[in-house]
Tab-separated table of N, CA and C in Angstrom:
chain	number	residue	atom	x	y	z
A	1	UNK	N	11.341	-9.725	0.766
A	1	UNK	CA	10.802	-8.744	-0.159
A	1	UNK	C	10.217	-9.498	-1.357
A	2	UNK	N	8.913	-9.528	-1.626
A	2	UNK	CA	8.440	-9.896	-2.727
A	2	UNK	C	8.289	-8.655	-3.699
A	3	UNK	N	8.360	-8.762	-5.162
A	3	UNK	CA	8.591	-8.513	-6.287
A	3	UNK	C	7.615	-8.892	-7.695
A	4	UNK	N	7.099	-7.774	-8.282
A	4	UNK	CA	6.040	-8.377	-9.374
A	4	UNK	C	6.398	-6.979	-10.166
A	5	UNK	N	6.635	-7.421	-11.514
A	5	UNK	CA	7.004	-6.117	-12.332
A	5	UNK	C	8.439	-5.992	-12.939
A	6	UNK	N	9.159	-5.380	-13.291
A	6	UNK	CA	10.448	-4.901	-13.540
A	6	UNK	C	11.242	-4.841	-12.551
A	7	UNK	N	12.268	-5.913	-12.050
A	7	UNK	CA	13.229	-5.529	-11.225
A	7	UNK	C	14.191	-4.261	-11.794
A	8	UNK	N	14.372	-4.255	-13.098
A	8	UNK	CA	15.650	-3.622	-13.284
A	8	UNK	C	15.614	-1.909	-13.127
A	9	UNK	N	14.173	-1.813	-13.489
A	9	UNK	CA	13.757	-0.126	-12.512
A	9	UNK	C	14.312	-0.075	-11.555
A	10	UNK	N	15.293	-1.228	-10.781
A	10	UNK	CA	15.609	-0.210	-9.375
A	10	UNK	C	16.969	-0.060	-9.982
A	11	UNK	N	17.752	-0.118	-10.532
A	11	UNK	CA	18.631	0.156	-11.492
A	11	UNK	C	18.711	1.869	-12.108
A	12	UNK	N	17.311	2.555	-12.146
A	12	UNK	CA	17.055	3.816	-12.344
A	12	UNK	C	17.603	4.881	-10.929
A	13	UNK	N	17.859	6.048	-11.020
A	13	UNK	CA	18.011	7.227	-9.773
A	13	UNK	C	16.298	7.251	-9.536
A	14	UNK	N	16.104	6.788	-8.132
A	14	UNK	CA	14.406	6.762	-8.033
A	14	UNK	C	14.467	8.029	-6.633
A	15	UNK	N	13.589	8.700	-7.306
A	15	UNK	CA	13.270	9.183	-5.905
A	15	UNK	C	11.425	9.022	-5.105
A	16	UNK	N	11.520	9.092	-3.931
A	16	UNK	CA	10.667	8.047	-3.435
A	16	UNK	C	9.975	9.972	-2.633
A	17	UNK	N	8.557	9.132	-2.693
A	17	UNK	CA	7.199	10.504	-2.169
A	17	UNK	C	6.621	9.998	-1.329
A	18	UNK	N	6.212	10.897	0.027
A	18	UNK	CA	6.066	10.562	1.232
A	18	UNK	C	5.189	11.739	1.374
A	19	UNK	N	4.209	11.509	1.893
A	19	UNK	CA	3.318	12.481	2.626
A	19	UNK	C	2.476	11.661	3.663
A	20	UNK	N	2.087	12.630	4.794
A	20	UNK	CA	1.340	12.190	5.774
A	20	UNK	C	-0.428	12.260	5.560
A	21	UNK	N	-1.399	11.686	5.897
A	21	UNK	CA	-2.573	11.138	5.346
A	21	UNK	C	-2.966	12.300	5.358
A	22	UNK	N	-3.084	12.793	6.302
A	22	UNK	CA	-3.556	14.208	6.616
A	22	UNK	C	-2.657	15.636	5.908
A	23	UNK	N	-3.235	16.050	5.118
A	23	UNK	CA	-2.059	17.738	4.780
A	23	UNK	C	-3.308	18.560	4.086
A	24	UNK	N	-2.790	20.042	4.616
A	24	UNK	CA	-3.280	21.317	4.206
A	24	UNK	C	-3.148	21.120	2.656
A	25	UNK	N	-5.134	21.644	2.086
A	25	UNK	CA	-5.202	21.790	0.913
A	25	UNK	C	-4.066	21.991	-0.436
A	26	UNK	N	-3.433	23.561	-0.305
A	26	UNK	CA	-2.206	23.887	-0.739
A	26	UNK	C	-1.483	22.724	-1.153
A	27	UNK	N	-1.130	21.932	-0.033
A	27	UNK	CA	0.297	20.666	0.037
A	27	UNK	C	0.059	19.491	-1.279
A	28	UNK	N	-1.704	19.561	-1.046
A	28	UNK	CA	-1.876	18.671	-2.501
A	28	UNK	C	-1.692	18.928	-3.473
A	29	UNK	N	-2.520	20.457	-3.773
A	29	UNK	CA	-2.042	20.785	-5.296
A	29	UNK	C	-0.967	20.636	-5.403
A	30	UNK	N	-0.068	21.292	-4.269
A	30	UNK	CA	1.329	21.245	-4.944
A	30	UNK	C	1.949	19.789	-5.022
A	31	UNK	N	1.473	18.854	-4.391
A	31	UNK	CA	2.076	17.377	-4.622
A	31	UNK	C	1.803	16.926	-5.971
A	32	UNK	N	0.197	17.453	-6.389
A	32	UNK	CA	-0.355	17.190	-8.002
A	32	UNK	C	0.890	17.601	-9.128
A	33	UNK	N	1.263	18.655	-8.664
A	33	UNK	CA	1.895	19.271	-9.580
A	33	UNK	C	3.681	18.819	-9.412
A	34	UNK	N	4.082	18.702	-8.674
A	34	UNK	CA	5.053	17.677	-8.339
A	34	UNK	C	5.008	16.376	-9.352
A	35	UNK	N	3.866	15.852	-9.130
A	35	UNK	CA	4.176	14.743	-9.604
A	35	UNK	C	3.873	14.598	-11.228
A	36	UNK	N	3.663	15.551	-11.590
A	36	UNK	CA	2.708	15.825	-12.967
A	36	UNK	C	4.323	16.163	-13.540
A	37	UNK	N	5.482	17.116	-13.055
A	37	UNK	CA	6.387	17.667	-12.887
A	37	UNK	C	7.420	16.001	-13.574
A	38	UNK	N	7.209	15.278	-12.723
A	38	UNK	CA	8.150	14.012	-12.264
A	38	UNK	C	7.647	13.379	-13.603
A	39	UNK	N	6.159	13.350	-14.081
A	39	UNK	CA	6.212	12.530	-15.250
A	39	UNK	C	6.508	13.362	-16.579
A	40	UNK	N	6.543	14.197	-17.008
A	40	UNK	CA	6.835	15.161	-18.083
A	40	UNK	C	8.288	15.031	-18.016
A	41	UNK	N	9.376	14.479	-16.871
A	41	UNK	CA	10.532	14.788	-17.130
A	41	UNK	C	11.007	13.275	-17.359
A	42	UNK	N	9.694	12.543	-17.060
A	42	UNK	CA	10.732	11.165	-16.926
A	42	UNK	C	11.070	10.316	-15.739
A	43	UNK	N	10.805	10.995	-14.416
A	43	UNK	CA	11.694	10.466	-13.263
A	43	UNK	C	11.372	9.142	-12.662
A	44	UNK	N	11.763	8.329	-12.076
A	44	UNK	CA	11.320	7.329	-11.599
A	44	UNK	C	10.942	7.911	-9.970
A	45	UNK	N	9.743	7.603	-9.717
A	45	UNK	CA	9.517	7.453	-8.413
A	45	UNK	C	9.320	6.479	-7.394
A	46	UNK	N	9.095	6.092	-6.679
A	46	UNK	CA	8.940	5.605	-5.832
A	46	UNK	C	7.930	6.091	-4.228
A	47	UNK	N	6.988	5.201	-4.225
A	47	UNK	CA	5.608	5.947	-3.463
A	47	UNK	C	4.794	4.254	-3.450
A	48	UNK	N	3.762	5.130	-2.687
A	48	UNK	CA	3.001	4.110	-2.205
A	48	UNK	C	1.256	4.636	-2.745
A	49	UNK	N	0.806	3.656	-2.341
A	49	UNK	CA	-1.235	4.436	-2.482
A	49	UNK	C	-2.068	3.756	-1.765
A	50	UNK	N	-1.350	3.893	-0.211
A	50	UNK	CA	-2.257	3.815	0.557
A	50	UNK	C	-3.664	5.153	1.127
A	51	UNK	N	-2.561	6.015	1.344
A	51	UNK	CA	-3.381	7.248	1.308
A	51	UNK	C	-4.079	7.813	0.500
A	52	UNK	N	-4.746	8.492	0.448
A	52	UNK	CA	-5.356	9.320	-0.138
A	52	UNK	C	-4.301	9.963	-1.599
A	53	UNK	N	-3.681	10.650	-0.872
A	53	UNK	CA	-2.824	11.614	-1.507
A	53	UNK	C	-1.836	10.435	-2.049
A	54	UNK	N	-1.499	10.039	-1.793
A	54	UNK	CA	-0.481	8.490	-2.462
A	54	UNK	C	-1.199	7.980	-3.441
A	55	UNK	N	-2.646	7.860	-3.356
A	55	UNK	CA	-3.184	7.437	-4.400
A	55	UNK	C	-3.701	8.157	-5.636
A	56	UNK	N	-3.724	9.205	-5.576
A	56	UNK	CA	-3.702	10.542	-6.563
A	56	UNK	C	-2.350	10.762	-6.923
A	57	UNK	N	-1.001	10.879	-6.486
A	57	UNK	CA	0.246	10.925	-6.886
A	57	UNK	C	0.411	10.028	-7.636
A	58	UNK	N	0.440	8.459	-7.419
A	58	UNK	CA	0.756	6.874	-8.063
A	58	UNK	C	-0.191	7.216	-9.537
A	59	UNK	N	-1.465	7.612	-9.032
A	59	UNK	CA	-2.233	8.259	-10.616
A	59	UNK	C	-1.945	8.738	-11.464
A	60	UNK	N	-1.491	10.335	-11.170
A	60	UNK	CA	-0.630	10.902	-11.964
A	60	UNK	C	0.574	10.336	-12.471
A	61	UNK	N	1.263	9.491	-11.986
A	61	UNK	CA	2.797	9.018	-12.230
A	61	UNK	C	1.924	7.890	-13.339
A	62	UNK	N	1.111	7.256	-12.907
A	62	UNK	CA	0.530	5.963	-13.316
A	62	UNK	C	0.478	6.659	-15.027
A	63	UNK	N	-0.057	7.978	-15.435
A	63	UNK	CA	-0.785	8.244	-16.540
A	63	UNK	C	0.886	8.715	-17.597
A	64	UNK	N	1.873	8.509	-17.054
A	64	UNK	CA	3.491	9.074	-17.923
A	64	UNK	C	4.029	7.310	-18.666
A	65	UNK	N	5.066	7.968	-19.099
A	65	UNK	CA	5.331	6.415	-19.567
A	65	UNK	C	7.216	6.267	-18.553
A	66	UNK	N	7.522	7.177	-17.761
A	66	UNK	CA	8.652	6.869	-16.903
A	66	UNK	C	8.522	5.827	-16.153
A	67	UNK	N	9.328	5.519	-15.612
A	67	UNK	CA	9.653	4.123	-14.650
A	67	UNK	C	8.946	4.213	-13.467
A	68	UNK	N	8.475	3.713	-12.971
A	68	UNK	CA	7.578	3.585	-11.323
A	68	UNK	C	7.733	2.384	-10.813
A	69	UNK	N	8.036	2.998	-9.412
A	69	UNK	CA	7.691	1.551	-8.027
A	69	UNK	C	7.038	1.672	-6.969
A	70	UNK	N	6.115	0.955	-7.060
A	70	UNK	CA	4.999	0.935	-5.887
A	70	UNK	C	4.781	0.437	-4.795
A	71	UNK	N	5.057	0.895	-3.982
A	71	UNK	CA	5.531	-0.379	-2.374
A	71	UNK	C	4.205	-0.116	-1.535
A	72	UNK	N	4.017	-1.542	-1.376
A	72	UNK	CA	2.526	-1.875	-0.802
A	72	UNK	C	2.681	-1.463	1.118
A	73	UNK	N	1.775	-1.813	1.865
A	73	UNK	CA	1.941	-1.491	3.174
A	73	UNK	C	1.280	-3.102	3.404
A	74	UNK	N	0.844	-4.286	2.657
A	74	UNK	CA	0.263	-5.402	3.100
A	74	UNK	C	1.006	-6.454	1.793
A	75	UNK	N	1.160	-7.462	1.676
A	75	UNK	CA	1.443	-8.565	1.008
A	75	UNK	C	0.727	-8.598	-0.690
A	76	UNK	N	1.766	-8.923	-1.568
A	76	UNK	CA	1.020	-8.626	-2.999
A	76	UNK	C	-0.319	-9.491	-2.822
A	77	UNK	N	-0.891	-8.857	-3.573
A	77	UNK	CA	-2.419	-9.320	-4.030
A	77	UNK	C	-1.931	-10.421	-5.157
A	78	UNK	N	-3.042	-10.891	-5.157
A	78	UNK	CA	-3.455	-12.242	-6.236
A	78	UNK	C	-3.696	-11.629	-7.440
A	79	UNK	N	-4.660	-10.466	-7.567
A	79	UNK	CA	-5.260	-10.039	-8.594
A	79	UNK	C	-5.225	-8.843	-8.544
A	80	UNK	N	-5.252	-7.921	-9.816
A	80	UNK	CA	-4.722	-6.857	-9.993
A	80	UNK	C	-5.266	-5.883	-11.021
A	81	UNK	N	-5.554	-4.830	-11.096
A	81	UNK	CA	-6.280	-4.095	-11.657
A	81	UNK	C	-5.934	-3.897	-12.949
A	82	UNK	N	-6.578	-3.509	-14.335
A	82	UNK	CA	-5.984	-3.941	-15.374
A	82	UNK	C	-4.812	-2.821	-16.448
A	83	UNK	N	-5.353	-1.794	-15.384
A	83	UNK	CA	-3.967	-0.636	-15.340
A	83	UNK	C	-2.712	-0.737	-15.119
A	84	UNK	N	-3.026	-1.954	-13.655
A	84	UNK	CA	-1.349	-2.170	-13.517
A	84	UNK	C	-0.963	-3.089	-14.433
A	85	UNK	N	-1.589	-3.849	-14.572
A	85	UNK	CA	-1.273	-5.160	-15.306
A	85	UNK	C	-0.739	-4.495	-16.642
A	86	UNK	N	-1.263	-3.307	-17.127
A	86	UNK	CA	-0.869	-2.913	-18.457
A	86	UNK	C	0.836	-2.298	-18.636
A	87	UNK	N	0.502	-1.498	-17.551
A	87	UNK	CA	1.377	-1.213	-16.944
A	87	UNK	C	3.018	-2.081	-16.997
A	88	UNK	N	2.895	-3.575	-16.190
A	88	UNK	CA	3.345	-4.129	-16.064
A	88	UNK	C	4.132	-4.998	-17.281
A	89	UNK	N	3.385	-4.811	-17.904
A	89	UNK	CA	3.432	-5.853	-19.030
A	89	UNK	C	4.517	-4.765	-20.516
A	90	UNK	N	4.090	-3.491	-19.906
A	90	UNK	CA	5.071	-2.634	-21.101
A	90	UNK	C	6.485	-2.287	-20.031
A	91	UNK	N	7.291	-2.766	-19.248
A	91	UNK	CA	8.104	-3.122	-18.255
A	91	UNK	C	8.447	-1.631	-17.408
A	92	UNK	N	7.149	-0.870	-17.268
A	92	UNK	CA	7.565	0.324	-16.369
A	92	UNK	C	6.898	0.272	-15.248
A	93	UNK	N	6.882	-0.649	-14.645
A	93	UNK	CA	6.190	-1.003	-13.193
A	93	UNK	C	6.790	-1.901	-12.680
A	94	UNK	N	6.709	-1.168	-11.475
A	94	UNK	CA	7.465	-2.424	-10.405
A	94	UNK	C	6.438	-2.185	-9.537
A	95	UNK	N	5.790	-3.555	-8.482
A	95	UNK	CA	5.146	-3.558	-7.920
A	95	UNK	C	6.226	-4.441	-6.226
A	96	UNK	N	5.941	-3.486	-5.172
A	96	UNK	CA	6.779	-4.136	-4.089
A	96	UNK	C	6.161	-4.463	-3.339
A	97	UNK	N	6.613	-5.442	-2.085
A	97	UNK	CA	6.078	-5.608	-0.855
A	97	UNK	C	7.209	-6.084	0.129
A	98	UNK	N	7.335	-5.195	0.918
A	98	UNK	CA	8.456	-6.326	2.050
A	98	UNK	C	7.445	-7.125	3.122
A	99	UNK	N	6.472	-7.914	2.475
A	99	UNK	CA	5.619	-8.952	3.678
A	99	UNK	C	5.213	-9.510	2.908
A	100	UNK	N	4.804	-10.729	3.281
A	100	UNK	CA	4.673	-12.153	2.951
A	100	UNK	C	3.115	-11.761	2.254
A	101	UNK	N	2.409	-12.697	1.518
A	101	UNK	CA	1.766	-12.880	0.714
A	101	UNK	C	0.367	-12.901	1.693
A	102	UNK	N	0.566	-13.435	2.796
A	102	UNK	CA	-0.618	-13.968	3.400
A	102	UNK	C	-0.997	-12.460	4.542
A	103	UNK	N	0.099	-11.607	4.560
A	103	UNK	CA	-0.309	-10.158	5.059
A	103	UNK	C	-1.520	-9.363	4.590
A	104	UNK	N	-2.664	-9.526	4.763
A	104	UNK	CA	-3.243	-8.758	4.031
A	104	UNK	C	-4.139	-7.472	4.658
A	105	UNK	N	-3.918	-7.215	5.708
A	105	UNK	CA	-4.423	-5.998	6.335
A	105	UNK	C	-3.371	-5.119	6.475
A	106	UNK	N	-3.664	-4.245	6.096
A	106	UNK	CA	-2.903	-2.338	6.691
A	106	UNK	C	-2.775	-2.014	8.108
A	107	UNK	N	-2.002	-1.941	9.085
A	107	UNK	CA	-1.650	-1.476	10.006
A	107	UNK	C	-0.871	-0.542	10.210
A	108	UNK	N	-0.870	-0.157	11.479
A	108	UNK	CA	0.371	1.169	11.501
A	108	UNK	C	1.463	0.740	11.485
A	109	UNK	N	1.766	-0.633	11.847
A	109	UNK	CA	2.965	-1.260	11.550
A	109	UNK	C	3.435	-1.118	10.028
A	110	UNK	N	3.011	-1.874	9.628
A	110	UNK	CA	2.924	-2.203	7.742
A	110	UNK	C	3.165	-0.932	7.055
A	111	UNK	N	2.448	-0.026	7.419
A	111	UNK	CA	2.142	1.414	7.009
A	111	UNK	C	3.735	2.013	7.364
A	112	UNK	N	4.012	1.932	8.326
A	112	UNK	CA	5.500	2.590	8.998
A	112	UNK	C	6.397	1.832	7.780
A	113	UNK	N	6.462	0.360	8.262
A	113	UNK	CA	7.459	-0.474	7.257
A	113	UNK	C	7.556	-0.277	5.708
A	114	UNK	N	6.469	0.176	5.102
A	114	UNK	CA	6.253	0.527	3.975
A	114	UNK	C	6.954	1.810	3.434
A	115	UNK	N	7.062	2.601	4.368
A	115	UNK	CA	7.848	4.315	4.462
A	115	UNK	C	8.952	4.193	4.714
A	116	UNK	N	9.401	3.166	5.407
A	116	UNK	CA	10.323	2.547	5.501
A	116	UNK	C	10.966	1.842	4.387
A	117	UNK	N	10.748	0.949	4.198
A	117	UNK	CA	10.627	0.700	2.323
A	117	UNK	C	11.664	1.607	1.495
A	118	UNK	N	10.129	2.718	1.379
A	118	UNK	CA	10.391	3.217	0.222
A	118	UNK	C	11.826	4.009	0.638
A	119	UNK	N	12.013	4.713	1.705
A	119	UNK	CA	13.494	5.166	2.098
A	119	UNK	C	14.585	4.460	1.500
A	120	UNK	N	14.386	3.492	1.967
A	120	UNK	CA	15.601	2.722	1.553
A	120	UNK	C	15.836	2.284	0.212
A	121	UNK	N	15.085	2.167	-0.918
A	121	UNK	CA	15.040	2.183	-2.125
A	121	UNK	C	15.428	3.463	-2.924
A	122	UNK	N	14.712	4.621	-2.339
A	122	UNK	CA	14.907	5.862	-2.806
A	122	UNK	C	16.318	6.503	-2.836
A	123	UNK	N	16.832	6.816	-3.789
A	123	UNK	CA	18.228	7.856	-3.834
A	123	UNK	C	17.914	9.548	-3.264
A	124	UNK	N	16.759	9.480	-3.131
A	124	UNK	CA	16.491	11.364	-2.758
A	124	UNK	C	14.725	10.831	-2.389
A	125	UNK	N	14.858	11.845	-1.313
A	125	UNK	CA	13.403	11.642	-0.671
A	125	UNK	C	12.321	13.380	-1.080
A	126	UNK	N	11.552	13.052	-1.132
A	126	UNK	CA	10.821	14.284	-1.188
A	126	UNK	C	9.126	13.960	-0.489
A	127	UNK	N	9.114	14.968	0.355
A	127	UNK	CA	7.996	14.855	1.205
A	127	UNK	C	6.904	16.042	0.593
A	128	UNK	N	5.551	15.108	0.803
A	128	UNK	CA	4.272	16.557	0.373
A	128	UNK	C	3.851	17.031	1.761
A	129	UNK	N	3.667	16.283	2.813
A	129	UNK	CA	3.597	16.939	4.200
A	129	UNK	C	3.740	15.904	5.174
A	130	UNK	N	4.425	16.742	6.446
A	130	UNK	CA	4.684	15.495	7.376
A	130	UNK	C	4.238	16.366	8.734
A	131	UNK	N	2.999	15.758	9.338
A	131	UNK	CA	2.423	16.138	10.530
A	131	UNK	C	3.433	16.397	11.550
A	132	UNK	N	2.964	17.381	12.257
A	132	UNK	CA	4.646	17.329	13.520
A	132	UNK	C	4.137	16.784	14.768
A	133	UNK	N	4.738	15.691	14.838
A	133	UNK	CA	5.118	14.744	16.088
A	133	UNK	C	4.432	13.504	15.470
A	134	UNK	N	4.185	13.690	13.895
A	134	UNK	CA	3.153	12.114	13.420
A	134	UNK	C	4.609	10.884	13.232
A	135	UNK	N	4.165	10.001	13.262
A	135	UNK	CA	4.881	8.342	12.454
A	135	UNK	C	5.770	8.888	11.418
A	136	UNK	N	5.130	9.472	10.442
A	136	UNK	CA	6.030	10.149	9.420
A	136	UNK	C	7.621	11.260	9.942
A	137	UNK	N	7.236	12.092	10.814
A	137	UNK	CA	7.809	13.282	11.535
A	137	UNK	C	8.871	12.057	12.009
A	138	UNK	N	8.795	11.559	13.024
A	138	UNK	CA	9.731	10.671	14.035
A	138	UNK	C	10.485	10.048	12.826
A	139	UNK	N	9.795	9.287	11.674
A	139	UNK	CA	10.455	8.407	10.832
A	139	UNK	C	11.961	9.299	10.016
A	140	UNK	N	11.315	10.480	9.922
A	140	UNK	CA	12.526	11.205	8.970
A	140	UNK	C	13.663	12.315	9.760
A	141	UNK	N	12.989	11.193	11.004
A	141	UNK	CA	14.329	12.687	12.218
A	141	UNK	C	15.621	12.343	11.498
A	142	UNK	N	16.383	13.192	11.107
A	142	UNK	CA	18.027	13.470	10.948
A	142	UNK	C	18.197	12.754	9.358
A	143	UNK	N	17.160	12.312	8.890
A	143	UNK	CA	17.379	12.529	7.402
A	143	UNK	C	16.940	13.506	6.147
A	144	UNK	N	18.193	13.709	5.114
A	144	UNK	CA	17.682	14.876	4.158
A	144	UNK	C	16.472	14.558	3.590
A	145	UNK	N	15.886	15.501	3.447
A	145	UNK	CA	14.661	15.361	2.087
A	145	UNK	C	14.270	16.608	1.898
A	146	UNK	N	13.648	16.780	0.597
A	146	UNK	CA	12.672	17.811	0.364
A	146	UNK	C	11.638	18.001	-0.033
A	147	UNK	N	11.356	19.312	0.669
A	147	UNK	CA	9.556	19.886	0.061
A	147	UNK	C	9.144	19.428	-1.363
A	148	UNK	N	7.532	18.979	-1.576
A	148	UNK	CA	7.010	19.449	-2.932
A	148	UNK	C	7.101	21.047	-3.317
């Protein structure tokens, strides 16, 4: 597991956001508002921005001053956008990766491992939509979580 940012955010109750690439209109707003929800109160999350919708959530979370961790689906980057970096530097970012440095393409592998990831970091899971019979669906058979 490589690490760039605030370790001690995982020290926070994080709860970690999962949605599948694909979801009904509805599922976004309400993920918008979820997460708009999560920064007005403070919460630490835990999420990714590979997707679409991951990357509009990490936004919203991105614009609060609560704790955040961001788990990649490919190996940290070299260079870094100057949001995170700002980010980083006022100690409410954690930036993750469980793969080596020299990973640098997205696969469905990486992508799975990454959801994977964030599970296991997360104290409470909350999903914006999970396709039925998708990667996501299979990944969360027989564990709790909840709706946005």
């Amino acid at each position: 597991m490589e690490y760039f940012g605030n370790k001690d955010i995982l020290k926070h109750h994080k709860t970690g956001f999962l949605s599948s690439r694909k979801c009904p209109a509805e599922v976004v707003l309400k993920s918008y508002e979820w997460a708009k929800l999560q920064r007005h109160k403070g919460n630490c999350v835990v999420c990714g921005n590979h997707s679409q919708i991951e990357k509009d959530v990490f936004d919203i979370l991105l614009k609060g001053a609560q704790p955040l961790v961001l788990v990649l689906p490919r190996g940290l980057k070299k260079r870094w956008d100057k949001s995170l970096l700002e980010n980083i530097e006022k100690k409410r970012l954690l930036i993750i990766s469980p793969f080596a440095i020299d990973i640098t393409r997205v696969t469905r592998e990486t992508a799975i491992h990454k959801n994977e990831t964030i599970l296991s970091l997360s104290d409470n899971i909350v999903v914006g939509y999970k396709s039925p019979n998708g990667q996501l669906d299979r990944l969360l058979t027989n564990l709790k979580f909840d709706h946005v």
